[in-house]
Amino acid sequence: MAKTIHRDNRGVAIAAIIVVCWSGLLVYLLRFPVDFASPLPYLFMLLQTHLYTGLFITAHDAMHGVAAPGRPKLNRMIGTVTAFLFAYNWYPRLLPRHHQHHRHVATEEDPDYHHGSFWPWYYSFLKNYITWWQIVLMAITYNVLQLFFPLENVVMFWMVPAILATFQLFYFGTYLPHRGEHASENKHKSGTQAKNHLWAFVSCYFFGYHYEHHDKPYLPWWQLYKAKG
């Protein structure tokens, strides 16, 4: 009798929800009547930023094989799609760099690490991950979108959230956990946010629990809070 293999589809479902929410909200917001005197456009901009960050966090889960565990082709497809939707990042380029970060965290061989202060580190982070062809594709998309939608909508709901999400990922997922000196017994050379699951989710999908992520990289973002003591 053949053994039945149970597949965990939760990661796939969560990835699909993030993609659908991001794309659906973007379609809605590109035609949304913007009133700069109202707080609503700014709240929508922050929500779209959070969903942009969710795209990258989903791609990050795929880099660890946990977006669709046990199904490498589907897992890679999810990673490729979500990374590409986040400002045309290319998953095959991101994958080896991220694993290099895990192998050589906070050393000269870590592509995410920088010895400098905040802004030089941020510049180094952007330089390592943004390519010229991404900039070209973003410029083409910007010019095409503004032919069909109001310029302020394209800037406020498509362009600015991508920039803010990049900053969010860097600040909570790289700078805060890896800055400064770490104790010799800290094997992952990583800090972590104080335990507050609501803020940890809002700030960066629990990615601020960064020591826990390095310690248990097999946990998807939506289960990472369980590793917090």
PDB file of C-alpha atoms in Angstrom:
ATOM      1  CA  MET A   1       0.000   0.000   0.000  1.00  0.00           C
ATOM      2  CA  ALA A   2       1.436   3.368  -1.044  1.00  0.00           C
ATOM      3  CA  LYS A   3       2.184   5.753   1.762  1.00  0.00           C
ATOM      4  CA  THR A   4       0.214   9.017   1.701  1.00  0.00           C
ATOM      5  CA  ILE A   5       2.451  12.085   1.880  1.00  0.00           C
ATOM      6  CA  HIS A   6       0.915  15.059   3.667  1.00  0.00           C
ATOM      7  CA  ARG A   7       1.915  18.369   2.136  1.00  0.00           C
ATOM      8  CA  ASP A   8       1.837  21.567   4.134  1.00  0.00           C
ATOM      9  CA  ASN A   9       0.176  24.140   1.889  1.00  0.00           C
ATOM     10  CA  ARG A  10       0.031  26.945   4.432  1.00  0.00           C
ATOM     11  CA  GLY A  11       3.135  28.687   3.120  1.00  0.00           C
ATOM     12  CA  VAL A  12       1.807  28.568  -0.436  1.00  0.00           C
ATOM     13  CA  ALA A  13      -1.535  29.975   0.688  1.00  0.00           C
ATOM     14  CA  ILE A  14       0.105  32.788   2.676  1.00  0.00           C
ATOM     15  CA  ALA A  15       2.346  33.646  -0.283  1.00  0.00           C
ATOM     16  CA  ALA A  16      -0.717  33.771  -2.547  1.00  0.00           C
ATOM     17  CA  ILE A  17      -2.568  36.041  -0.103  1.00  0.00           C
ATOM     18  CA  ILE A  18       0.335  38.504  -0.022  1.00  0.00           C
ATOM     19  CA  VAL A  19       0.644  38.586  -3.824  1.00  0.00           C
ATOM     20  CA  VAL A  20      -3.122  38.996  -4.316  1.00  0.00           C
ATOM     21  CA  CYS A  21      -3.367  41.714  -1.656  1.00  0.00           C
ATOM     22  CA  TRP A  22      -0.362  43.600  -3.042  1.00  0.00           C
ATOM     23  CA  SER A  23      -1.513  43.465  -6.661  1.00  0.00           C
ATOM     24  CA  GLY A  24      -5.202  44.042  -5.877  1.00  0.00           C
ATOM     25  CA  LEU A  25      -4.506  47.042  -3.670  1.00  0.00           C
ATOM     26  CA  LEU A  26      -2.109  48.481  -6.245  1.00  0.00           C
ATOM     27  CA  VAL A  27      -4.722  48.232  -9.016  1.00  0.00           C
ATOM     28  CA  TYR A  28      -7.225  49.959  -6.743  1.00  0.00           C
ATOM     29  CA  LEU A  29      -4.836  52.669  -5.582  1.00  0.00           C
ATOM     30  CA  LEU A  30      -3.612  53.597  -9.055  1.00  0.00           C
ATOM     31  CA  ARG A  31      -7.125  54.998  -9.667  1.00  0.00           C
ATOM     32  CA  PHE A  32      -7.746  56.172  -6.111  1.00  0.00           C
ATOM     33  CA  PRO A  33      -8.672  59.897  -5.920  1.00  0.00           C
ATOM     34  CA  VAL A  34      -5.783  61.396  -3.949  1.00  0.00           C
ATOM     35  CA  ASP A  35      -6.594  64.160  -1.486  1.00  0.00           C
ATOM     36  CA  PHE A  36      -3.365  65.242   0.151  1.00  0.00           C
ATOM     37  CA  ALA A  37      -5.311  66.904   2.979  1.00  0.00           C
ATOM     38  CA  SER A  38      -6.780  63.535   3.984  1.00  0.00           C
ATOM     39  CA  PRO A  39      -4.836  60.961   6.028  1.00  0.00           C
ATOM     40  CA  LEU A  40      -6.239  58.119   3.894  1.00  0.00           C
ATOM     41  CA  PRO A  41      -3.713  58.240   1.013  1.00  0.00           C
ATOM     42  CA  TYR A  42      -0.818  58.153   3.481  1.00  0.00           C
ATOM     43  CA  LEU A  43      -2.326  55.193   5.325  1.00  0.00           C
ATOM     44  CA  PHE A  44      -2.789  53.376   2.026  1.00  0.00           C
ATOM     45  CA  MET A  45       0.810  54.175   1.111  1.00  0.00           C
ATOM     46  CA  LEU A  46       2.036  52.627   4.372  1.00  0.00           C
ATOM     47  CA  LEU A  47      -0.169  49.570   3.858  1.00  0.00           C
ATOM     48  CA  GLN A  48       1.199  49.106   0.348  1.00  0.00           C
ATOM     49  CA  THR A  49       4.714  49.481   1.757  1.00  0.00           C
ATOM     50  CA  HIS A  50       3.993  46.687   4.228  1.00  0.00           C
ATOM     51  CA  LEU A  51       2.723  44.455   1.421  1.00  0.00           C
ATOM     52  CA  TYR A  52       5.833  45.247  -0.653  1.00  0.00           C
ATOM     53  CA  THR A  53       7.912  44.106   2.303  1.00  0.00           C
ATOM     54  CA  GLY A  54       5.773  40.978   2.449  1.00  0.00           C
ATOM     55  CA  LEU A  55       6.732  40.167  -1.128  1.00  0.00           C
ATOM     56  CA  PHE A  56      10.412  40.183  -0.240  1.00  0.00           C
ATOM     57  CA  ILE A  57       9.901  38.272   3.006  1.00  0.00           C
ATOM     58  CA  THR A  58       8.073  35.612   0.978  1.00  0.00           C
ATOM     59  CA  ALA A  59      10.984  35.452  -1.474  1.00  0.00           C
ATOM     60  CA  HIS A  60      13.293  35.180   1.536  1.00  0.00           C
ATOM     61  CA  ASP A  61      11.302  32.210   2.837  1.00  0.00           C
ATOM     62  CA  ALA A  62      11.715  30.591  -0.567  1.00  0.00           C
ATOM     63  CA  MET A  63      15.487  31.063  -0.269  1.00  0.00           C
ATOM     64  CA  HIS A  64      15.287  28.804   2.772  1.00  0.00           C
ATOM     65  CA  GLY A  65      12.989  26.333   1.035  1.00  0.00           C
ATOM     66  CA  VAL A  66      10.047  26.985   3.343  1.00  0.00           C
ATOM     67  CA  ALA A  67       7.622  28.835   1.055  1.00  0.00           C
ATOM     68  CA  ALA A  68       6.599  25.458  -0.380  1.00  0.00           C
ATOM     69  CA  PRO A  69       8.484  22.863   1.694  1.00  0.00           C
ATOM     70  CA  GLY A  70       9.208  19.598  -0.097  1.00  0.00           C
ATOM     71  CA  ARG A  71       8.353  21.053  -3.514  1.00  0.00           C
ATOM     72  CA  PRO A  72      11.513  22.727  -4.805  1.00  0.00           C
ATOM     73  CA  LYS A  73      10.118  23.757  -8.205  1.00  0.00           C
ATOM     74  CA  LEU A  74       7.061  25.439  -6.698  1.00  0.00           C
ATOM     75  CA  ASN A  75       9.201  26.955  -3.956  1.00  0.00           C
ATOM     76  CA  ARG A  76      11.574  28.434  -6.544  1.00  0.00           C
ATOM     77  CA  MET A  77       8.663  29.733  -8.625  1.00  0.00           C
ATOM     78  CA  ILE A  78       7.196  31.511  -5.587  1.00  0.00           C
ATOM     79  CA  GLY A  79      10.584  33.029  -4.802  1.00  0.00           C
ATOM     80  CA  THR A  80      11.139  34.133  -8.394  1.00  0.00           C
ATOM     81  CA  VAL A  81       7.700  35.746  -8.741  1.00  0.00           C
ATOM     82  CA  THR A  82       7.678  37.568  -5.409  1.00  0.00           C
ATOM     83  CA  ALA A  83      11.252  38.825  -5.796  1.00  0.00           C
ATOM     84  CA  PHE A  84      10.484  40.047  -9.331  1.00  0.00           C
ATOM     85  CA  LEU A  85       7.362  41.905  -8.188  1.00  0.00           C
ATOM     86  CA  PHE A  86       9.536  43.695  -5.629  1.00  0.00           C
ATOM     87  CA  ALA A  87      11.207  46.170  -8.019  1.00  0.00           C
ATOM     88  CA  TYR A  88      12.369  43.467 -10.452  1.00  0.00           C
ATOM     89  CA  ASN A  89      14.738  41.671  -8.095  1.00  0.00           C
ATOM     90  CA  TRP A  90      16.148  38.509  -9.633  1.00  0.00           C
ATOM     91  CA  TYR A  91      15.804  35.486  -7.366  1.00  0.00           C
ATOM     92  CA  PRO A  92      18.739  33.447  -8.814  1.00  0.00           C
ATOM     93  CA  ARG A  93      20.994  36.419  -8.014  1.00  0.00           C
ATOM     94  CA  LEU A  94      19.619  36.935  -4.501  1.00  0.00           C
ATOM     95  CA  LEU A  95      19.720  33.274  -3.468  1.00  0.00           C
ATOM     96  CA  PRO A  96      23.508  32.695  -3.264  1.00  0.00           C
ATOM     97  CA  ARG A  97      24.068  36.106  -1.670  1.00  0.00           C
ATOM     98  CA  HIS A  98      21.602  35.400   1.100  1.00  0.00           C
ATOM     99  CA  HIS A  99      23.143  32.033   1.906  1.00  0.00           C
ATOM    100  CA  GLN A 100      26.559  33.676   1.890  1.00  0.00           C
ATOM    101  CA  HIS A 101      25.187  36.087   4.512  1.00  0.00           C
ATOM    102  CA  HIS A 102      24.121  33.149   6.691  1.00  0.00           C
ATOM    103  CA  ARG A 103      27.453  31.351   6.317  1.00  0.00           C
ATOM    104  CA  HIS A 104      29.623  34.409   6.998  1.00  0.00           C
ATOM    105  CA  VAL A 105      27.387  36.673   9.071  1.00  0.00           C
ATOM    106  CA  ALA A 106      28.957  39.984  10.149  1.00  0.00           C
ATOM    107  CA  THR A 107      32.314  39.279   8.468  1.00  0.00           C
ATOM    108  CA  GLU A 108      34.086  40.688   5.417  1.00  0.00           C
ATOM    109  CA  GLU A 109      32.535  37.888   3.366  1.00  0.00           C
ATOM    110  CA  ASP A 110      29.008  38.858   4.375  1.00  0.00           C
ATOM    111  CA  PRO A 111      27.435  40.824   1.464  1.00  0.00           C
ATOM    112  CA  ASP A 112      24.905  42.410   3.860  1.00  0.00           C
ATOM    113  CA  TYR A 113      27.443  43.642   6.404  1.00  0.00           C
ATOM    114  CA  HIS A 114      29.253  46.973   6.579  1.00  0.00           C
ATOM    115  CA  HIS A 115      31.525  48.401   9.258  1.00  0.00           C
ATOM    116  CA  GLY A 116      30.371  51.968   8.726  1.00  0.00           C
ATOM    117  CA  SER A 117      27.581  54.017  10.227  1.00  0.00           C
ATOM    118  CA  PHE A 118      23.954  53.903   9.156  1.00  0.00           C
ATOM    119  CA  TRP A 119      23.965  55.828   5.872  1.00  0.00           C
ATOM    120  CA  PRO A 120      27.209  54.334   4.433  1.00  0.00           C
ATOM    121  CA  TRP A 121      25.857  50.900   5.368  1.00  0.00           C
ATOM    122  CA  TYR A 122      22.523  51.639   3.680  1.00  0.00           C
ATOM    123  CA  TYR A 123      24.332  52.838   0.566  1.00  0.00           C
ATOM    124  CA  SER A 124      26.452  49.662   0.560  1.00  0.00           C
ATOM    125  CA  PHE A 125      23.298  47.560   0.989  1.00  0.00           C
ATOM    126  CA  LEU A 126      21.604  49.236  -1.985  1.00  0.00           C
ATOM    127  CA  LYS A 127      24.725  48.979  -4.124  1.00  0.00           C
ATOM    128  CA  ASN A 128      24.967  45.245  -3.453  1.00  0.00           C
ATOM    129  CA  TYR A 129      21.357  44.511  -4.334  1.00  0.00           C
ATOM    130  CA  ILE A 130      20.225  47.033  -6.959  1.00  0.00           C
ATOM    131  CA  THR A 131      21.343  46.472 -10.547  1.00  0.00           C
ATOM    132  CA  TRP A 132      21.260  48.766 -13.562  1.00  0.00           C
ATOM    133  CA  TRP A 133      18.745  46.600 -15.362  1.00  0.00           C
ATOM    134  CA  GLN A 134      16.388  46.903 -12.392  1.00  0.00           C
ATOM    135  CA  ILE A 135      16.638  50.694 -12.639  1.00  0.00           C
ATOM    136  CA  VAL A 136      15.960  50.531 -16.387  1.00  0.00           C
ATOM    137  CA  LEU A 137      12.910  48.292 -15.892  1.00  0.00           C
ATOM    138  CA  MET A 138      11.596  50.521 -13.103  1.00  0.00           C
ATOM    139  CA  ALA A 139      12.044  53.593 -15.324  1.00  0.00           C
ATOM    140  CA  ILE A 140      10.207  51.912 -18.214  1.00  0.00           C
ATOM    141  CA  THR A 141       7.379  50.807 -15.926  1.00  0.00           C
ATOM    142  CA  TYR A 142       7.112  54.286 -14.414  1.00  0.00           C
ATOM    143  CA  ASN A 143       6.786  55.894 -17.831  1.00  0.00           C
ATOM    144  CA  VAL A 144       4.213  53.336 -19.000  1.00  0.00           C
ATOM    145  CA  LEU A 145       2.112  53.603 -15.827  1.00  0.00           C
ATOM    146  CA  GLN A 146       1.920  57.392 -15.993  1.00  0.00           C
ATOM    147  CA  LEU A 147       0.384  57.124 -19.463  1.00  0.00           C
ATOM    148  CA  PHE A 148      -2.655  55.432 -17.934  1.00  0.00           C
ATOM    149  CA  PHE A 149      -2.801  56.631 -14.326  1.00  0.00           C
ATOM    150  CA  PRO A 150      -2.345  59.978 -12.500  1.00  0.00           C
ATOM    151  CA  LEU A 151       1.299  60.736 -11.800  1.00  0.00           C
ATOM    152  CA  GLU A 152       0.718  61.288  -8.086  1.00  0.00           C
ATOM    153  CA  ASN A 153      -0.841  57.816  -7.804  1.00  0.00           C
ATOM    154  CA  VAL A 154       2.067  56.146  -9.587  1.00  0.00           C
ATOM    155  CA  VAL A 155       4.576  57.896  -7.340  1.00  0.00           C
ATOM    156  CA  MET A 156       2.668  57.539  -4.078  1.00  0.00           C
ATOM    157  CA  PHE A 157       1.421  53.980  -4.395  1.00  0.00           C
ATOM    158  CA  TRP A 158       3.912  52.221  -6.674  1.00  0.00           C
ATOM    159  CA  MET A 159       7.264  54.000  -6.438  1.00  0.00           C
ATOM    160  CA  VAL A 160       7.449  55.350  -2.873  1.00  0.00           C
ATOM    161  CA  PRO A 161       6.289  52.084  -1.198  1.00  0.00           C
ATOM    162  CA  ALA A 162       9.057  50.169  -2.972  1.00  0.00           C
ATOM    163  CA  ILE A 163      11.635  52.636  -1.639  1.00  0.00           C
ATOM    164  CA  LEU A 164      10.170  52.621   1.879  1.00  0.00           C
ATOM    165  CA  ALA A 165      10.021  48.809   1.914  1.00  0.00           C
ATOM    166  CA  THR A 166      13.697  48.630   0.964  1.00  0.00           C
ATOM    167  CA  PHE A 167      14.443  50.920   3.897  1.00  0.00           C
ATOM    168  CA  GLN A 168      12.198  48.850   6.179  1.00  0.00           C
ATOM    169  CA  LEU A 169      13.940  45.609   5.248  1.00  0.00           C
ATOM    170  CA  PHE A 170      17.373  47.138   5.718  1.00  0.00           C
ATOM    171  CA  TYR A 171      16.624  48.840   9.029  1.00  0.00           C
ATOM    172  CA  PHE A 172      14.807  46.013  10.801  1.00  0.00           C
ATOM    173  CA  GLY A 173      16.372  43.037   9.035  1.00  0.00           C
ATOM    174  CA  THR A 174      20.010  44.072   8.625  1.00  0.00           C
ATOM    175  CA  TYR A 175      21.070  47.215  10.460  1.00  0.00           C
ATOM    176  CA  LEU A 176      19.412  46.783  13.855  1.00  0.00           C
ATOM    177  CA  PRO A 177      20.254  43.081  14.363  1.00  0.00           C
ATOM    178  CA  HIS A 178      23.826  43.194  13.042  1.00  0.00           C
ATOM    179  CA  ARG A 179      25.150  46.592  14.116  1.00  0.00           C
ATOM    180  CA  GLY A 180      27.776  46.962  16.828  1.00  0.00           C
ATOM    181  CA  GLU A 181      29.780  44.326  18.614  1.00  0.00           C
ATOM    182  CA  HIS A 182      28.285  40.990  19.605  1.00  0.00           C
ATOM    183  CA  ALA A 183      29.334  38.824  22.516  1.00  0.00           C
ATOM    184  CA  SER A 184      31.699  35.970  21.695  1.00  0.00           C
ATOM    185  CA  GLU A 185      29.080  33.432  22.746  1.00  0.00           C
ATOM    186  CA  ASN A 186      26.600  34.938  20.256  1.00  0.00           C
ATOM    187  CA  LYS A 187      27.197  32.343  17.533  1.00  0.00           C
ATOM    188  CA  HIS A 188      24.989  34.120  14.998  1.00  0.00           C
ATOM    189  CA  LYS A 189      26.384  37.616  15.641  1.00  0.00           C
ATOM    190  CA  SER A 190      22.832  38.892  15.613  1.00  0.00           C
ATOM    191  CA  GLY A 191      20.612  40.869  17.902  1.00  0.00           C
ATOM    192  CA  THR A 192      16.855  40.558  18.254  1.00  0.00           C
ATOM    193  CA  GLN A 193      13.821  42.709  18.989  1.00  0.00           C
ATOM    194  CA  ALA A 194      12.204  42.617  22.395  1.00  0.00           C
ATOM    195  CA  LYS A 195       9.275  40.230  22.510  1.00  0.00           C
ATOM    196  CA  ASN A 196       6.232  42.006  21.126  1.00  0.00           C
ATOM    197  CA  HIS A 197       4.548  39.955  18.435  1.00  0.00           C
ATOM    198  CA  LEU A 198       2.280  42.747  17.175  1.00  0.00           C
ATOM    199  CA  TRP A 199       5.135  45.198  16.688  1.00  0.00           C
ATOM    200  CA  ALA A 200       7.385  42.452  15.324  1.00  0.00           C
ATOM    201  CA  PHE A 201       4.805  41.703  12.627  1.00  0.00           C
ATOM    202  CA  VAL A 202       4.040  45.340  11.803  1.00  0.00           C
ATOM    203  CA  SER A 203       7.689  46.379  11.705  1.00  0.00           C
ATOM    204  CA  CYS A 204       8.928  43.584   9.418  1.00  0.00           C
ATOM    205  CA  TYR A 205       6.974  40.298   9.480  1.00  0.00           C
ATOM    206  CA  PHE A 206       8.799  39.050  12.601  1.00  0.00           C
ATOM    207  CA  PHE A 207      12.142  39.547  10.836  1.00  0.00           C
ATOM    208  CA  GLY A 208      13.298  41.648  13.765  1.00  0.00           C
ATOM    209  CA  TYR A 209      13.449  38.354  15.682  1.00  0.00           C
ATOM    210  CA  HIS A 210      16.669  37.996  13.812  1.00  0.00           C
ATOM    211  CA  TYR A 211      18.759  35.872  16.129  1.00  0.00           C
ATOM    212  CA  GLU A 212      15.884  33.405  16.135  1.00  0.00           C
ATOM    213  CA  HIS A 213      15.820  33.419  12.336  1.00  0.00           C
ATOM    214  CA  HIS A 214      19.540  32.643  12.118  1.00  0.00           C
ATOM    215  CA  ASP A 215      19.132  29.971  14.758  1.00  0.00           C
ATOM    216  CA  LYS A 216      16.125  28.354  13.065  1.00  0.00           C
ATOM    217  CA  PRO A 217      16.186  29.322   9.376  1.00  0.00           C
ATOM    218  CA  TYR A 218      13.802  26.454   8.625  1.00  0.00           C
ATOM    219  CA  LEU A 219      10.924  28.389  10.238  1.00  0.00           C
ATOM    220  CA  PRO A 220       8.819  30.465   7.813  1.00  0.00           C
ATOM    221  CA  TRP A 221       8.185  34.073   8.784  1.00  0.00           C
ATOM    222  CA  TRP A 222       4.663  33.326  10.040  1.00  0.00           C
ATOM    223  CA  GLN A 223       5.991  30.777  12.544  1.00  0.00           C
ATOM    224  CA  LEU A 224       9.109  32.650  13.622  1.00  0.00           C
ATOM    225  CA  TYR A 225       7.371  34.184  16.635  1.00  0.00           C
ATOM    226  CA  LYS A 226       7.205  30.685  18.161  1.00  0.00           C
ATOM    227  CA  ALA A 227      11.002  30.682  18.525  1.00  0.00           C
ATOM    228  CA  LYS A 228      10.943  33.802  20.666  1.00  0.00           C
ATOM    229  CA  GLY A 229      11.562  32.836  24.267  1.00  0.00           C
TER     230      GLY A 229
END
